[in-house]
PDB file of C-alpha atoms in Angstrom:
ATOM      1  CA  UNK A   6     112.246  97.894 184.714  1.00  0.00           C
ATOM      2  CA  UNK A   7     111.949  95.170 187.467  1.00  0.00           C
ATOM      3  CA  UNK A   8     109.903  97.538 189.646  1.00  0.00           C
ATOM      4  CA  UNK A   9     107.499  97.621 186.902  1.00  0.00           C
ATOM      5  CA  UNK A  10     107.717  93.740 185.717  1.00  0.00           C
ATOM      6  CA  UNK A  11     107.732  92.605 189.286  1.00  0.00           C
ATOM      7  CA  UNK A  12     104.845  95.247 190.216  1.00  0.00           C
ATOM      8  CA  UNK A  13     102.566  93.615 187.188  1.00  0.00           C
ATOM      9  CA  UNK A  14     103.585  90.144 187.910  1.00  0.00           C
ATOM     10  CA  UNK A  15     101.991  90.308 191.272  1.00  0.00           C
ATOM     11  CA  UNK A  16      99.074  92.115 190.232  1.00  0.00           C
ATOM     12  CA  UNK A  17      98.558  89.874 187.578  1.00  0.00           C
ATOM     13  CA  UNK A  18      98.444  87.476 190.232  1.00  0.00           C
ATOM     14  CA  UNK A  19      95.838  89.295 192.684  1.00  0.00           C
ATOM     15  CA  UNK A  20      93.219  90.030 189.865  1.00  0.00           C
ATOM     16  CA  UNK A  21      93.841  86.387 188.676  1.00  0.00           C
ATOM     17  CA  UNK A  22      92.807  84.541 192.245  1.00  0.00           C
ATOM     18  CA  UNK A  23      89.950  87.310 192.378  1.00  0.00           C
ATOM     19  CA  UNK A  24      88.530  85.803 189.149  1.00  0.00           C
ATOM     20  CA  UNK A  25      88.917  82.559 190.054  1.00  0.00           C
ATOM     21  CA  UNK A  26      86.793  83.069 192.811  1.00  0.00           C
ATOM     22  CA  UNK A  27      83.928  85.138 191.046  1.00  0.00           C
ATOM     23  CA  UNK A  28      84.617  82.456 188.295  1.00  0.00           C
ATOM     24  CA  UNK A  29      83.903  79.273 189.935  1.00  0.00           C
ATOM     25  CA  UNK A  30      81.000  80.867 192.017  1.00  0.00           C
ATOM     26  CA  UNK A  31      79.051  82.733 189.127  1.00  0.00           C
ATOM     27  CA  UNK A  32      79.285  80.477 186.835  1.00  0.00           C
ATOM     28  CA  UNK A  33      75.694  78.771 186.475  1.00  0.00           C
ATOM     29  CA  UNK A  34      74.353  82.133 187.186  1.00  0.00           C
ATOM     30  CA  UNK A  35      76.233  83.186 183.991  1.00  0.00           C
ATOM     31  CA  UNK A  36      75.446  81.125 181.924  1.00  0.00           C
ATOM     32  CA  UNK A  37      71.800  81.139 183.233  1.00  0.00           C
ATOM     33  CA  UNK A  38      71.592  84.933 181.749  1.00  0.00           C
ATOM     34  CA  UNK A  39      72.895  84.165 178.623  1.00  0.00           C
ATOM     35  CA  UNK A  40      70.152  82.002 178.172  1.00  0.00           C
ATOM     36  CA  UNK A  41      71.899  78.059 178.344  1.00  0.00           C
ATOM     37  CA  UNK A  42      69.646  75.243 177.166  1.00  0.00           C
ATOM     38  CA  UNK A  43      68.637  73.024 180.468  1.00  0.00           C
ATOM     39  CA  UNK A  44      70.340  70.212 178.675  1.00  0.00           C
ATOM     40  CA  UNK A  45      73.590  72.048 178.107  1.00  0.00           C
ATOM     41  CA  UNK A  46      73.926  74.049 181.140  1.00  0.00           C
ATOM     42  CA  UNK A  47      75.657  71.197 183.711  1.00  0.00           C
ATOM     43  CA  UNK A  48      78.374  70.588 181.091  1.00  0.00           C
ATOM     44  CA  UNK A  49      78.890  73.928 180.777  1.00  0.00           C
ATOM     45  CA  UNK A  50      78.837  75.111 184.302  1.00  0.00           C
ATOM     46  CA  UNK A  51      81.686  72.215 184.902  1.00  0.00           C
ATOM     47  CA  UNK A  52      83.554  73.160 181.958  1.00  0.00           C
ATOM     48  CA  UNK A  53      83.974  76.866 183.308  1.00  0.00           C
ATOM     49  CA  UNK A  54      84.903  76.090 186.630  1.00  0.00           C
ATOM     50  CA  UNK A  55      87.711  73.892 185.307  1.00  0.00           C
ATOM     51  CA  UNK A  56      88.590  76.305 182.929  1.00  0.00           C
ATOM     52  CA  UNK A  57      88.803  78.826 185.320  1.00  0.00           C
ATOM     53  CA  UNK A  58      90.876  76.576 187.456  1.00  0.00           C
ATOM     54  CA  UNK A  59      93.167  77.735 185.116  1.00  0.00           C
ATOM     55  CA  UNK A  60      92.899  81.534 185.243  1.00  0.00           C
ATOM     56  CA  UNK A  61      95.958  82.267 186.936  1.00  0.00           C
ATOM     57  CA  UNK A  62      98.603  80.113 184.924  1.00  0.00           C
ATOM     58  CA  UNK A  63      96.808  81.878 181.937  1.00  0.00           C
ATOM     59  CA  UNK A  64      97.182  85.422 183.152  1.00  0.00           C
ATOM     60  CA  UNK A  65     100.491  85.041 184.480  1.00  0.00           C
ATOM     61  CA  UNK A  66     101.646  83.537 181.079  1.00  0.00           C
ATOM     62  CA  UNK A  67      99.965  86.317 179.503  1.00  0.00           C
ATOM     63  CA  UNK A  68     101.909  88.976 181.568  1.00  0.00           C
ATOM     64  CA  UNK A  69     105.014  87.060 181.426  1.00  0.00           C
ATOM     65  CA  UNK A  70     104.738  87.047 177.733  1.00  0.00           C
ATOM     66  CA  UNK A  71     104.082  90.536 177.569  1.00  0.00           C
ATOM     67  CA  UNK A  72     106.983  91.333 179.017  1.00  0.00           C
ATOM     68  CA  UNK A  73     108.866  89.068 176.689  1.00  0.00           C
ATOM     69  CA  UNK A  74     107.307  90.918 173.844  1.00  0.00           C
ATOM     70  CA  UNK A  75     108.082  94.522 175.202  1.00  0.00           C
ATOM     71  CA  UNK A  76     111.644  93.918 174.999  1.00  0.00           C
ATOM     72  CA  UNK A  77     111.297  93.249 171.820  1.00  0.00           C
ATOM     73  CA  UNK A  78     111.236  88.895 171.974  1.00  0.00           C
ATOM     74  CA  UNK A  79     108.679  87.930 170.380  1.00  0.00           C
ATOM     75  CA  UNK A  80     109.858  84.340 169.410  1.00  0.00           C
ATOM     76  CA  UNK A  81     109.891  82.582 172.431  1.00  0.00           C
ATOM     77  CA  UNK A  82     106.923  83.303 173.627  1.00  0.00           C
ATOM     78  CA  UNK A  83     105.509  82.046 170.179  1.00  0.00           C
ATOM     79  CA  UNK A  84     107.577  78.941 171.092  1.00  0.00           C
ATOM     80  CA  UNK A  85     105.770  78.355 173.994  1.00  0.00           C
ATOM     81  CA  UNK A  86     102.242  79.243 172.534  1.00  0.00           C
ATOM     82  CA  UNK A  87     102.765  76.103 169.699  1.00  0.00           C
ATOM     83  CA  UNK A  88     104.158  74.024 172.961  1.00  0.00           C
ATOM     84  CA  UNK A  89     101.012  74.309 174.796  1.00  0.00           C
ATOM     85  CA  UNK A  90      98.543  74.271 171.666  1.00  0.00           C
ATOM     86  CA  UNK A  91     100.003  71.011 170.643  1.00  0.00           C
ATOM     87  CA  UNK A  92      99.557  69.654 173.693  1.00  0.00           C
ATOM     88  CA  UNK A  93      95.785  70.639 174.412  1.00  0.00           C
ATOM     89  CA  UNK A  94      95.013  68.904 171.058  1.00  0.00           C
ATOM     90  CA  UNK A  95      96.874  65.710 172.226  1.00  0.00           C
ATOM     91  CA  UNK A  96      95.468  65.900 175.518  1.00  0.00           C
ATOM     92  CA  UNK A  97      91.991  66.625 173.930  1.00  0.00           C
ATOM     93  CA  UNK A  98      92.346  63.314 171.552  1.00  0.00           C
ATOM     94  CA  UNK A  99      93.209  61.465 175.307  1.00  0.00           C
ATOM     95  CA  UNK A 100      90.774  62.595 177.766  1.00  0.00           C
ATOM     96  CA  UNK A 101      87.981  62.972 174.936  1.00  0.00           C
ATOM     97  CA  UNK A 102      88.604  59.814 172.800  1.00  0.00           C
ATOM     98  CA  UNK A 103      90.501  57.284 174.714  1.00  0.00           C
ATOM     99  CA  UNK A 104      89.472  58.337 178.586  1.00  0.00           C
ATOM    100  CA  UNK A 105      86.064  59.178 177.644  1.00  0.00           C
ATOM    101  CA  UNK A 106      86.200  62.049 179.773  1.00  0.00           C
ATOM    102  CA  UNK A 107      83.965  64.505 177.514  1.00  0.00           C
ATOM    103  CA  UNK A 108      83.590  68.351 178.652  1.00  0.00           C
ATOM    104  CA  UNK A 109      85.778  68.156 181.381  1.00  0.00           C
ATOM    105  CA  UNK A 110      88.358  66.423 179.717  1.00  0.00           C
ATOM    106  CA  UNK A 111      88.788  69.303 177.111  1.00  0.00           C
ATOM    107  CA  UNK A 112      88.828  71.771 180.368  1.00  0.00           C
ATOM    108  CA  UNK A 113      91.530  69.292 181.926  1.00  0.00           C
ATOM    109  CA  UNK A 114      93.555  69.590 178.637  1.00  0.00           C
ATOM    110  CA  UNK A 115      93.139  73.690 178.365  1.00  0.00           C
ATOM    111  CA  UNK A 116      94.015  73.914 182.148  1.00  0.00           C
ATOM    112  CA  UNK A 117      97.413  71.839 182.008  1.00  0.00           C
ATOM    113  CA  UNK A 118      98.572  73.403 178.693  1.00  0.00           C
ATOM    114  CA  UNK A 119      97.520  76.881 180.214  1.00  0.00           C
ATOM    115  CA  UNK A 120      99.641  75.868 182.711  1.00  0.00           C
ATOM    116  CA  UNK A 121     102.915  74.425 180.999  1.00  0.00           C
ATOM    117  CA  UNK A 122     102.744  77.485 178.853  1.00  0.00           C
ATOM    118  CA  UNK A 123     103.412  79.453 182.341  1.00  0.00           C
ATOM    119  CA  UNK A 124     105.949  77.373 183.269  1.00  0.00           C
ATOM    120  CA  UNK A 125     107.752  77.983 180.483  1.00  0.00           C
ATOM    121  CA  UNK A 126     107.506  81.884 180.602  1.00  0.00           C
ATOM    122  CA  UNK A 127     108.415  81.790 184.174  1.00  0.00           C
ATOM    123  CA  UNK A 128     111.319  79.728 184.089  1.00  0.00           C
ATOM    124  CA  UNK A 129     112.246  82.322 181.296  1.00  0.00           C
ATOM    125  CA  UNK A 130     111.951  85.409 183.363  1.00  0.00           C
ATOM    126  CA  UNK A 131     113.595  83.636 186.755  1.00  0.00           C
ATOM    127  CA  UNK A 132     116.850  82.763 184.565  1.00  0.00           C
ATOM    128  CA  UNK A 133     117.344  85.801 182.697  1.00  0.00           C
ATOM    129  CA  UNK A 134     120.129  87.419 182.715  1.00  0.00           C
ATOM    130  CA  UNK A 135     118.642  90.753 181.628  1.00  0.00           C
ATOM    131  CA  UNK A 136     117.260  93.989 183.373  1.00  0.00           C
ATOM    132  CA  UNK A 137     113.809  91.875 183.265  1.00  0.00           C
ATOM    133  CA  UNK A 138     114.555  89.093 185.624  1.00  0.00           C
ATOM    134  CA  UNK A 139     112.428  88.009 188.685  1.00  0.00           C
ATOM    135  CA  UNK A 140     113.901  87.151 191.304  1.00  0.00           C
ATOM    136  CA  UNK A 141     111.422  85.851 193.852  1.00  0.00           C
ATOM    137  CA  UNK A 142     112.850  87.341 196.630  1.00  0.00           C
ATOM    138  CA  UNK A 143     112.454  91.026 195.453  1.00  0.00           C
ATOM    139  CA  UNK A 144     109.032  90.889 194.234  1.00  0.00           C
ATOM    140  CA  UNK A 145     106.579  93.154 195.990  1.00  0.00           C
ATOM    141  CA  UNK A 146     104.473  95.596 194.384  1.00  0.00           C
ATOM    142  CA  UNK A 147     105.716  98.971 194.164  1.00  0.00           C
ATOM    143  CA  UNK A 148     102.559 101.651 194.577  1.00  0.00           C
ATOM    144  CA  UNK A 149     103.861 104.741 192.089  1.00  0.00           C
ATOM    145  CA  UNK A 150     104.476 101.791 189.309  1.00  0.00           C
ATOM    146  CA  UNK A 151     101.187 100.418 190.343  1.00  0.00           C
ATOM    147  CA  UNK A 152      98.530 102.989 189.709  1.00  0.00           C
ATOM    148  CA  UNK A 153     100.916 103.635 186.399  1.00  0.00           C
ATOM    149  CA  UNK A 154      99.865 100.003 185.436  1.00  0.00           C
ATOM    150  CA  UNK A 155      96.478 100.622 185.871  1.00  0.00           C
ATOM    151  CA  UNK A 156      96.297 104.124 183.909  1.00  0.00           C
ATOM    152  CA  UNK A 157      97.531 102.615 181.002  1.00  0.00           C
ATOM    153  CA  UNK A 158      95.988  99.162 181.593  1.00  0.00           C
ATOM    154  CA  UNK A 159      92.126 100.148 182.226  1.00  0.00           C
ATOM    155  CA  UNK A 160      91.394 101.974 178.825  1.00  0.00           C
ATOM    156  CA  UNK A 161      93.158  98.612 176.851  1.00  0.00           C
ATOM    157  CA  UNK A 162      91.163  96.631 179.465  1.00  0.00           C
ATOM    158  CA  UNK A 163      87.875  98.233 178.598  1.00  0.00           C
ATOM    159  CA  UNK A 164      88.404  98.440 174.806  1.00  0.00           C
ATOM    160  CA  UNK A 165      88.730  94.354 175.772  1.00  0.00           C
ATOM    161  CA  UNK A 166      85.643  94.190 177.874  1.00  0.00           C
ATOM    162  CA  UNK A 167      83.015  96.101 175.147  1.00  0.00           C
ATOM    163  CA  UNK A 168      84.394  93.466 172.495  1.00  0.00           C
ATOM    164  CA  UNK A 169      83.576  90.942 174.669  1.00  0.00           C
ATOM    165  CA  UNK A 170      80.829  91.826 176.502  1.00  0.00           C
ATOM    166  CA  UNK A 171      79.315  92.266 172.609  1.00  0.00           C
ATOM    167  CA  UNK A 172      79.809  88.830 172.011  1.00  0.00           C
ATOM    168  CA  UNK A 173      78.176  87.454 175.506  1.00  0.00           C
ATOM    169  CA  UNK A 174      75.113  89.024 174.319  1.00  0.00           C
ATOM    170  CA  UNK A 175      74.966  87.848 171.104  1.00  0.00           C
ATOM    171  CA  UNK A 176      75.920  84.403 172.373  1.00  0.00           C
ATOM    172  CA  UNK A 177      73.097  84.845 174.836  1.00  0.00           C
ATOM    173  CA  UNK A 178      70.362  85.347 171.925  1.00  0.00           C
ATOM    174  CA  UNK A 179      72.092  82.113 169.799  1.00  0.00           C
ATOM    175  CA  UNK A 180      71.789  79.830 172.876  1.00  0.00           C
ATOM    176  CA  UNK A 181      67.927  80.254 172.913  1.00  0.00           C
ATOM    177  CA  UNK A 182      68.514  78.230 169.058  1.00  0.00           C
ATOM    178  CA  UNK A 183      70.091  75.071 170.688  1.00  0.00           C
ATOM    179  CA  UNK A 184      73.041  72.788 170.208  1.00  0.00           C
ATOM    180  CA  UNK A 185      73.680  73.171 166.627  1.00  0.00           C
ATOM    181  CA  UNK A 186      73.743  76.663 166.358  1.00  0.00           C
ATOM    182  CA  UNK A 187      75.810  77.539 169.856  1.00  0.00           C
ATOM    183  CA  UNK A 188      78.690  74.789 167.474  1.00  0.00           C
ATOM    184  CA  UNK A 189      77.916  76.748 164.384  1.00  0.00           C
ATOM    185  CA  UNK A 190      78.790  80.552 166.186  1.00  0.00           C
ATOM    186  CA  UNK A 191      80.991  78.968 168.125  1.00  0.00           C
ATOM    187  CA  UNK A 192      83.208  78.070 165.381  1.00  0.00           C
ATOM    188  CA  UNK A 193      82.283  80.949 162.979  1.00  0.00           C
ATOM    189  CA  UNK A 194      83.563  82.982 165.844  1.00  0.00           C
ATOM    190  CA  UNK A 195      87.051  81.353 166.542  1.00  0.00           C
ATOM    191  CA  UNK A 196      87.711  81.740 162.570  1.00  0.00           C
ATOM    192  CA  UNK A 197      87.337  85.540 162.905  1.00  0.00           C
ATOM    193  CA  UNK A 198      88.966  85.804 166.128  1.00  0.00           C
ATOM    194  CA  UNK A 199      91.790  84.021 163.642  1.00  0.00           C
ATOM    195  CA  UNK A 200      91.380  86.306 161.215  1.00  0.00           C
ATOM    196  CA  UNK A 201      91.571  89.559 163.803  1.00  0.00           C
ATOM    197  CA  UNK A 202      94.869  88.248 165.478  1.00  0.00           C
ATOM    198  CA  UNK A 203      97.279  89.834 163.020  1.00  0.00           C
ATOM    199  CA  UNK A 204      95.722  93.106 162.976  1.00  0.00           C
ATOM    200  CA  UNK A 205      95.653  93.139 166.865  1.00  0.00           C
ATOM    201  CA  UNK A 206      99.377  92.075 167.257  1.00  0.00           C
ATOM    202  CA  UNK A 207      99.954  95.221 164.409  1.00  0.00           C
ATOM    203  CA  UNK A 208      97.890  97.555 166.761  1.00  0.00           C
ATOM    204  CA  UNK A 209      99.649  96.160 170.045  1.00  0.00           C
ATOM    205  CA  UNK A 210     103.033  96.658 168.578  1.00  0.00           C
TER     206      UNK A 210
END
């Protein structure tokens, strides 16, 4: 068990400082495919590179939580989901509202709940008790457990990537009918990615 949590947490790590990278540096190119408005694409460009700022708190959270969920607790990491949620909106109302900080202000509030949300899941982990505790000074990645990992992991992954790579190209068609209708998908989309939660945590459990 903590060859296998300790071999993902480190991975998890690696492929998160890889995107941040190929984040940061692609993004205007990205969003110059998908067809961006000239009037929309500076905002967006800085939005994503904060965001993406935040890749590795997010992916670590993500695999910390996982790990969490695979041993059958699936409350605290809830916990910490409505910690950091409640906190982006608050931080949204501040940066947005009172610090007048627009786009990047809602990427500053994503990155530092993204963040506390890690916190929280590592702190977790480090002072467990149970088989699936890190301890920092036995991590290293373990190479059997590792190609394991990524046998099971790439089919999931790609399942992932075709949903998503669906919805860049549909996204990249709705840009081309400006501001109103990018706000309009954009929400129309976060309702059904709502709505598809449940049956994902059914088919992940």
């Amino acid at each position: 068990a903590k060859e296998t949590i300790t071999t993902a947490y480190v991975l998890c790590l690696c492929m998160g400082i890889l995107l941040l990278i190929v984040g940061i540096s692609s993004a205007r190119g990205i969003l110059s495919l998908m067809n961006t408005k000239p009037e929309l694409i500076d905002g967006a460009v800085l939005y994503l590179r904060i965001y993406f700022l935040g890749i590795i708190p997010t992916m670590l959270y993500n695999s910390g939580a996982g790990i969490l969920q695979a041993v059958g607790d699936s409350r605290r990491p809830l916990c910490f989901l409505t910690i950091a949620s409640v906190l982006n909106i608050i931080l949204d109302l501040v940066f947005v509202i009172q610090l007048n900080m627009g786009v990047a202000g809602v990427a500053w509030a994503t990155l530092i709940a993204q963040t506390v949300s890690c916190i929280l899941v590592a702190v977790t982990l480090l002072r467990s008790k149970e088989s699936y505790q890190i301890i920092p000074k036995k991590i290293r990645i373990d190479k059997p457990m590792l190609m394991q990992i990524v046998r099971l992991g790439i089919p999931s992954g790609l399942q992932q990537m075709i949903v998503s790579f669906s919805n860049v190209l549909v996204m990249s068609y709705v840009n081309r009918f400006g501001s109103a209708a990018i706000a309009g998908f954009s929400s129309a989309n976060k309702f059904d990615n709502f709505l598809g939660l449940p049956v994902n945590s059914f088919m992940l459990a």
